[in-house]
XYZ file of C-alpha atoms in Angstrom:
484
model
C 26.817 -15.738 -7.363
C 24.257 -17.060 -4.949
C 25.165 -18.062 -1.348
C 25.617 -21.698 -0.504
C 23.084 -21.341 2.248
C 20.358 -21.031 -0.314
C 19.003 -24.572 -0.859
C 16.627 -25.482 -3.712
C 14.667 -28.548 -4.217
C 13.858 -29.534 -7.771
C 10.953 -31.999 -8.168
C 10.418 -33.420 -11.625
C 9.682 -36.982 -13.002
C 11.631 -36.324 -16.214
C 15.337 -37.182 -15.510
C 16.742 -34.986 -18.234
C 14.780 -31.917 -17.140
C 15.593 -32.554 -13.432
C 19.197 -32.963 -13.929
C 19.636 -29.957 -16.340
C 17.898 -27.668 -13.851
C 20.151 -29.133 -11.091
C 23.271 -28.548 -13.043
C 22.178 -24.987 -13.939
C 21.465 -23.995 -10.452
C 24.683 -25.579 -9.038
C 26.678 -23.635 -11.602
C 25.093 -20.472 -10.348
C 26.226 -21.294 -6.806
C 22.943 -22.678 -5.218
C 22.847 -25.915 -3.391
C 20.441 -27.990 -5.482
C 18.680 -31.281 -4.426
C 16.444 -33.389 -6.681
C 13.365 -35.535 -6.229
C 11.580 -37.489 -8.874
C 7.929 -37.067 -7.459
C 6.093 -35.528 -4.636
C 6.490 -38.435 -2.254
C 10.286 -38.385 -2.650
C 10.124 -34.584 -2.200
C 8.333 -34.995 1.179
C 11.227 -37.294 2.293
C 13.705 -34.664 1.448
C 11.618 -32.064 3.139
C 11.709 -34.100 6.332
C 15.450 -34.205 6.333
C 16.310 -30.638 5.125
C 14.830 -27.197 4.911
C 14.602 -25.548 1.502
C 14.197 -21.876 0.832
C 12.687 -22.728 -2.604
C 10.877 -25.658 -4.163
C 10.674 -25.933 -7.967
C 8.139 -28.570 -8.791
C 6.559 -30.092 -11.928
C 2.779 -30.192 -11.670
C 2.121 -33.506 -13.513
C 3.820 -36.465 -11.904
C 3.013 -40.140 -10.926
C 2.349 -41.146 -7.261
C 2.076 -37.582 -5.979
C 1.664 -34.619 -8.270
C 2.745 -31.062 -7.707
C -0.796 -29.842 -6.514
C -0.760 -32.622 -3.936
C 2.770 -31.560 -2.886
C 1.664 -27.974 -2.649
C -1.237 -28.930 -0.343
C 1.174 -30.876 2.027
C 3.508 -27.933 2.099
C 0.659 -25.685 3.047
C -0.633 -28.150 5.688
C 2.741 -28.546 7.230
C 3.390 -24.751 7.158
C 6.900 -25.323 5.646
C 8.886 -22.078 5.258
C 9.554 -22.778 1.519
C 8.433 -20.699 -1.425
C 7.185 -22.669 -4.360
C 7.532 -22.163 -8.129
C 5.678 -24.664 -10.372
C 6.613 -25.985 -13.829
C 3.907 -26.740 -16.374
C 3.515 -27.612 -20.038
C 2.035 -24.962 -22.323
C -1.366 -26.638 -22.200
C -1.673 -26.610 -18.497
C -1.680 -22.983 -17.720
C -5.038 -23.206 -15.918
C -3.542 -25.816 -13.394
C -0.589 -23.431 -12.855
C -2.947 -20.591 -12.086
C -4.734 -22.793 -9.509
C -1.355 -23.627 -8.057
C -0.765 -19.812 -7.589
C -4.180 -19.607 -5.861
C -2.817 -22.167 -3.477
C 0.198 -19.922 -2.580
C 2.719 -20.879 -5.256
C 4.906 -17.831 -5.929
C 4.934 -18.123 -9.685
C 4.917 -20.647 -12.555
C 7.330 -21.312 -15.588
C 6.378 -23.162 -18.700
C 8.440 -26.069 -19.957
C 10.915 -26.092 -21.559
C 12.212 -23.766 -18.825
C 13.867 -20.504 -20.029
C 17.119 -20.494 -17.950
C 17.423 -16.724 -17.937
C 13.852 -16.240 -16.632
C 14.390 -18.897 -13.928
C 17.662 -17.242 -12.867
C 15.982 -13.774 -12.663
C 13.039 -15.121 -10.647
C 14.924 -17.084 -8.022
C 16.684 -14.171 -6.335
C 13.413 -12.298 -5.986
C 11.876 -15.353 -4.222
C 14.827 -15.938 -2.019
C 14.997 -12.290 -1.048
C 11.453 -12.379 0.293
C 12.155 -15.671 2.043
C 15.321 -14.338 3.690
C 13.743 -11.184 5.043
C 10.752 -13.141 6.257
C 12.877 -15.714 8.037
C 15.195 -12.996 9.623
C 12.044 -11.217 10.911
C 10.930 -14.484 12.454
C 14.351 -14.818 14.213
C 13.878 -11.419 15.769
C 11.020 -12.137 18.101
C 8.003 -10.143 17.214
C 5.240 -9.835 19.822
C 1.581 -9.386 18.945
C 0.758 -6.306 17.038
C -0.499 -3.309 18.769
C -2.755 -0.730 17.283
C -1.185 1.071 14.226
C -1.042 4.891 14.061
C -4.239 6.147 12.629
C -6.671 9.076 12.574
C -10.205 8.526 11.583
C -9.927 5.874 8.675
C -6.425 6.986 7.869
C -3.403 4.770 8.674
C 0.264 5.238 8.294
C 3.603 5.457 10.101
C 5.836 7.028 7.353
C 7.440 10.219 8.509
C 5.331 12.360 6.095
C 2.036 10.816 7.265
C 3.037 11.139 10.928
C 3.502 14.959 10.199
C 0.087 15.105 8.577
C -1.519 13.337 11.531
C 0.274 15.796 13.907
C -0.901 18.756 11.853
C -4.490 17.464 11.809
C -4.536 17.157 15.541
C -3.082 20.681 16.114
C -5.374 22.409 13.564
C -8.681 20.502 14.193
C -9.693 22.661 17.328
C -9.120 25.893 15.465
C -11.624 27.869 13.361
C -9.095 28.727 10.652
C -9.630 27.626 7.100
C -7.570 24.823 5.836
C -6.416 23.937 2.225
C -5.488 20.408 1.533
C -3.468 19.661 -1.630
C -2.437 16.350 -3.182
C -3.053 14.068 -6.115
C -6.471 12.581 -6.789
C -7.152 9.655 -4.421
C -4.704 10.559 -1.720
C -7.373 10.922 0.905
C -8.143 14.763 1.026
C -11.760 14.296 2.171
C -10.601 11.808 4.852
C -8.300 14.550 6.153
C -11.219 17.010 6.179
C -13.488 14.564 8.000
C -10.710 13.831 10.457
C -10.393 17.464 11.370
C -14.131 17.853 11.679
C -14.358 14.793 13.933
C -11.598 16.176 16.290
C -13.004 19.728 16.375
C -15.627 21.256 18.688
C -17.926 21.233 15.629
C -18.064 17.542 15.536
C -21.642 17.360 16.862
C -22.859 19.374 13.963
C -22.928 18.641 10.130
C -20.089 17.872 7.741
C -21.178 18.834 4.294
C -19.134 18.029 1.184
C -19.425 19.730 -2.277
C -17.437 18.660 -5.337
C -16.888 21.890 -7.272
C -15.695 20.134 -10.343
C -18.963 18.026 -10.659
C -21.337 21.029 -11.176
C -21.591 23.898 -13.737
C -21.189 27.412 -12.191
C -24.994 28.101 -12.012
C -25.739 24.871 -10.244
C -22.713 25.188 -7.999
C -23.836 28.603 -6.806
C -27.369 27.179 -6.164
C -25.797 24.283 -4.232
C -23.686 26.651 -2.032
C -26.141 29.445 -1.396
C -29.584 27.873 -2.010
C -32.714 29.439 -3.623
C -36.082 30.818 -2.870
C -39.354 29.360 -4.209
C -40.044 30.690 -7.674
C -36.421 32.027 -8.226
C -36.338 30.229 -11.544
C -38.460 27.869 -13.570
C -38.789 24.678 -11.673
C -37.944 26.181 -8.306
C -41.166 24.775 -6.733
C -39.817 24.850 -3.140
C -37.269 26.826 -1.122
C -33.788 25.178 -0.974
C -31.325 25.904 1.723
C -27.665 25.956 0.450
C -24.736 23.957 1.807
C -23.574 27.084 3.872
C -26.751 26.912 5.753
C -26.751 23.079 6.130
C -23.188 23.243 7.572
C -24.026 26.016 10.052
C -21.837 25.526 13.218
C -20.235 22.608 11.402
C -17.690 22.128 8.516
C -18.121 22.694 4.796
C -15.659 20.719 2.573
C -15.137 22.321 -0.875
C -13.411 19.707 -3.065
C -11.516 20.787 -6.219
C -11.983 24.486 -5.283
C -9.717 25.523 -8.216
C -12.311 24.343 -10.688
C -14.855 26.960 -9.568
C -15.615 29.800 -11.931
C -14.051 33.086 -10.951
C -17.472 34.578 -10.307
C -18.248 31.893 -7.827
C -14.875 32.351 -6.202
C -15.724 35.990 -5.643
C -18.970 35.288 -3.941
C -17.302 32.562 -1.792
C -14.558 34.954 -0.705
C -17.136 37.533 0.533
C -18.812 34.788 2.720
C -15.379 33.690 4.050
C -14.634 37.324 4.947
C -17.761 37.362 7.147
C -20.271 39.126 4.884
C -23.788 37.954 4.761
C -25.255 36.508 1.623
C -28.744 35.966 0.046
C -30.255 32.886 -1.496
C -30.969 33.167 -5.157
C -34.165 35.100 -5.576
C -34.229 36.093 -1.893
C -34.052 39.343 0.006
C -33.193 38.142 3.536
C -29.448 38.314 4.346
C -28.131 35.190 5.844
C -24.993 34.929 8.201
C -23.502 31.598 8.969
C -20.843 30.094 11.253
C -19.024 27.610 9.122
C -15.470 26.302 9.068
C -14.446 25.899 5.400
C -11.938 23.109 4.456
C -10.909 23.303 0.770
C -8.913 20.862 -1.473
C -7.365 20.697 -4.842
C -5.478 18.133 -6.842
C -3.900 20.849 -8.987
C -0.563 22.499 -8.464
C -1.205 25.726 -6.552
C 1.628 27.708 -8.161
C 0.299 26.678 -11.671
C -3.386 27.664 -11.028
C -2.432 30.966 -9.481
C -0.191 31.834 -12.430
C -2.792 30.861 -14.907
C -5.402 32.913 -13.010
C -7.634 29.974 -12.401
C -7.675 30.534 -8.637
C -7.989 33.933 -7.125
C -4.879 34.855 -5.096
C -7.042 36.566 -2.436
C -9.210 33.521 -2.153
C -6.116 31.267 -1.870
C -4.710 33.432 0.995
C -8.129 33.224 2.747
C -8.385 29.416 2.379
C -4.752 28.575 3.063
C -4.462 29.797 6.681
C -3.126 26.343 7.175
C -2.062 24.117 4.230
C -1.702 20.319 4.438
C -0.020 18.430 1.600
C -0.792 14.662 1.174
C 1.967 12.627 -0.469
C 1.101 10.168 -3.250
C 1.124 6.508 -2.503
C 4.306 5.892 -4.446
C 6.076 8.060 -1.741
C 4.591 6.127 1.225
C 6.485 2.840 0.925
C 6.588 2.269 4.641
C 2.697 2.526 4.792
C 1.929 0.199 2.018
C 1.562 -3.020 4.006
C -0.486 -1.181 6.706
C -2.882 0.105 4.063
C -3.210 -3.300 2.359
C -3.899 -4.962 5.732
C -6.408 -2.306 6.801
C -8.236 -2.516 3.486
C -8.217 -6.269 3.547
C -9.677 -6.394 6.922
C -12.274 -3.635 6.113
C -13.384 -5.217 2.802
C -13.525 -8.804 4.208
C -15.820 -7.613 7.056
C -17.917 -5.440 4.807
C -18.565 -8.204 2.187
C -18.802 -11.144 4.637
C -15.826 -12.975 3.260
C -13.237 -14.937 5.231
C -10.344 -13.456 3.355
C -7.254 -12.766 5.619
C -4.216 -13.262 3.379
C -2.663 -12.212 0.108
C -0.594 -14.764 -1.817
C 3.072 -13.909 -2.457
C 2.509 -13.610 -6.267
C -0.444 -11.280 -5.717
C 1.565 -9.153 -3.225
C 4.307 -8.943 -5.853
C 1.863 -7.438 -8.372
C 0.559 -4.974 -5.820
C 4.018 -3.849 -4.949
C 5.095 -3.471 -8.649
C 1.910 -1.488 -9.733
C 2.532 2.286 -9.772
C -0.931 3.215 -8.298
C -1.668 6.408 -10.324
C -5.065 6.584 -8.428
C -3.263 6.452 -5.025
C -4.928 5.152 -1.961
C -8.393 5.241 -3.334
C -7.348 2.942 -6.227
C -5.517 0.556 -3.808
C -8.724 0.380 -1.610
C -10.879 -0.467 -4.585
C -8.442 -2.991 -5.857
C -8.338 -4.823 -2.547
C -12.158 -4.879 -2.363
C -12.385 -6.148 -5.963
C -9.962 -9.008 -4.968
C -11.874 -9.825 -1.800
C -15.225 -10.027 -3.711
C -13.688 -12.400 -6.254
C -11.672 -14.535 -3.853
C -13.054 -18.041 -3.346
C -10.956 -18.914 -0.264
C -9.098 -17.139 2.444
C -6.216 -15.924 0.256
C -6.164 -13.415 -2.542
C -4.478 -14.706 -5.740
C -3.242 -12.907 -8.765
C -6.347 -13.816 -10.667
C -8.539 -12.102 -8.066
C -6.776 -8.683 -8.792
C -8.240 -6.144 -11.281
C -6.953 -6.762 -14.760
C -4.778 -3.616 -14.851
C -3.056 -4.570 -11.710
C -2.389 -8.271 -12.397
C -0.990 -7.675 -15.904
C 2.305 -5.726 -15.486
C 2.133 -4.719 -19.185
C -1.022 -2.632 -18.505
C 0.871 -0.524 -15.876
C 2.073 2.798 -17.265
C 5.632 2.554 -18.520
C 6.138 -0.935 -17.020
C 7.076 0.811 -13.721
C 8.169 -1.200 -10.717
C 5.893 0.973 -8.582
C 7.009 1.078 -5.024
C 8.486 -2.454 -5.077
C 12.189 -1.576 -5.398
C 11.932 1.255 -2.972
C 10.101 -0.888 -0.479
C 12.474 -3.927 -0.631
C 15.592 -1.652 -0.285
C 14.055 0.390 2.531
C 12.991 -2.822 4.298
C 16.366 -4.461 3.954
C 18.171 -1.361 5.175
C 15.875 -0.969 8.208
C 16.105 -4.743 8.945
C 19.846 -4.641 9.115
C 19.705 -1.625 11.335
C 17.272 -3.570 13.593
C 19.515 -6.615 13.678
C 22.622 -4.581 14.419
C 20.793 -2.922 17.345
C 19.438 -6.196 18.629
C 22.518 -8.434 18.580
C 25.856 -7.500 20.246
C 28.127 -8.673 17.260
C 27.950 -8.490 13.559
C 28.389 -12.221 13.375
C 25.379 -12.830 15.384
C 23.402 -10.242 13.329
C 24.645 -11.933 10.190
C 23.473 -15.335 11.440
C 19.951 -13.990 12.401
C 19.640 -12.324 8.925
C 20.754 -15.687 7.159
C 23.715 -14.133 5.470
C 27.520 -14.419 5.709
C 29.482 -11.800 7.733
C 31.009 -10.579 4.497
C 27.627 -10.107 2.923
C 26.332 -8.242 5.942
C 29.505 -6.014 5.800
C 28.907 -5.220 2.102
C 25.261 -4.438 2.775
C 26.188 -2.178 5.733
C 28.531 -0.229 3.343
C 25.844 -0.248 0.526
C 23.283 1.388 2.827
C 25.728 3.802 4.317
C 25.371 2.229 7.831
C 29.167 2.479 8.400
C 30.401 5.284 10.740
C 33.771 6.982 10.293
C 35.364 4.815 12.882
C 34.495 1.751 10.887
C 31.719 0.499 13.200
C 28.158 -0.087 12.170
C 26.314 3.152 12.264
C 22.631 2.638 13.195
C 21.820 6.227 14.043
C 19.136 6.917 15.038
C 19.191 3.637 17.022
C 15.976 2.296 18.611
C 15.788 3.783 22.082
C 14.641 0.547 23.708
C 13.985 -3.174 23.173
C 10.361 -2.309 22.564
C 11.394 0.030 19.718
C 13.440 -2.713 18.243
C 10.593 -5.221 18.046
C 8.252 -2.630 17.033
C 10.443 -1.779 14.010
C 10.816 -5.387 13.284
C 7.068 -5.900 13.424
C 6.629 -2.981 11.026
C 8.877 -4.616 8.395
C 7.355 -7.962 8.962
C 3.811 -6.579 8.190
C 4.429 -6.976 4.401
C 5.035 -10.683 4.799
C 2.281 -11.405 7.227
C -0.012 -10.588 4.287
C 1.812 -13.108 2.012
């Protein structure tokens, strides 16, 4: 059952449709109010605040699009779902571009409507609660180089980068494709004493063995047919700097043996050369393959692995970085808007919902590309569902119909939000009022999220150490909704 606090305005010029929706929502426990067109709806909005407005698009006097524009101009804190006939889908899509949360075709499927409403109200409730807890202007987010994140695992990665960067030791970075392994390597180079010298990157999987050796060690003029000039290899180019070897487990075993000798300090020769070359290079390697598996299969030499992995850094996939998702989206949105000269600053609620539900098999790289795609296609200041890449905007195209990080993010946000409210307000009643729920609902959620200590009091361990920490945590949670 829904809570009586949740008020919904139904705007429809068809009396039968309007009254049937009102009856349905009232039976489900919502407080439903009706209006026969946009003008009457504006009168209702002057007198009351509604968490959700369900409006028909085609109406006399003031239609749904005009009402949507008024809601946007007045900055009313109401989510909007539009109703449309089967032949008016294009208009509904335009409504979503103007910040409607979603649309339903008429006649309305009661089950689909009842499944949609809690999701909309959940987002509205969290947003309103976060606005109640005063949030100051945002400070700079934790970042190294172009990497952002405040999840515990990424904070550990940042700390490790800062500690390892000044050393000469080789580093092995593991993680799925698209998690940012080269960014980590560049960050370490930038923080190291070698930063004034070259950072050279080689993708070991992109070249066949002979060409890869030529790329790494170079050749002399006349070493083979077509070698018209001498070529310095990447080791020479990276002298006193950093050499990044991506997908090192894809190297042939023969190339791995030659690489190991150089890492052990032995000189090498260019192909077709006689002069021995010694270089001072820090090697950072990376692989997206499971280390145990490639070692067991003999695809990566164990002695080379030990030489490369003096320090090993593992990057988590995006699906395990729920806390960082909004920060990444905001950073990519700002970056892409600036790079493409577009005034895009927001992501519509429906588009954000699609982003949260998508599983992101390509991780951070795929998210960055999707945001840039949307920014380029956007015609205003807000990204809509239609601006997103096809595979992201159509949930059926996502592998297995996964909910991506959506459910994890919403649950984690609600739990942390409750902890923030309990730390911020002296009584549970005040915390419940700030969150927009009844004391009983708050108590049930405290039990659900294991926030109850043995003595029966709310357990918010570890509590924020200061008022500043409280508002900082609230600001982190709010960042998801500043985008919407």
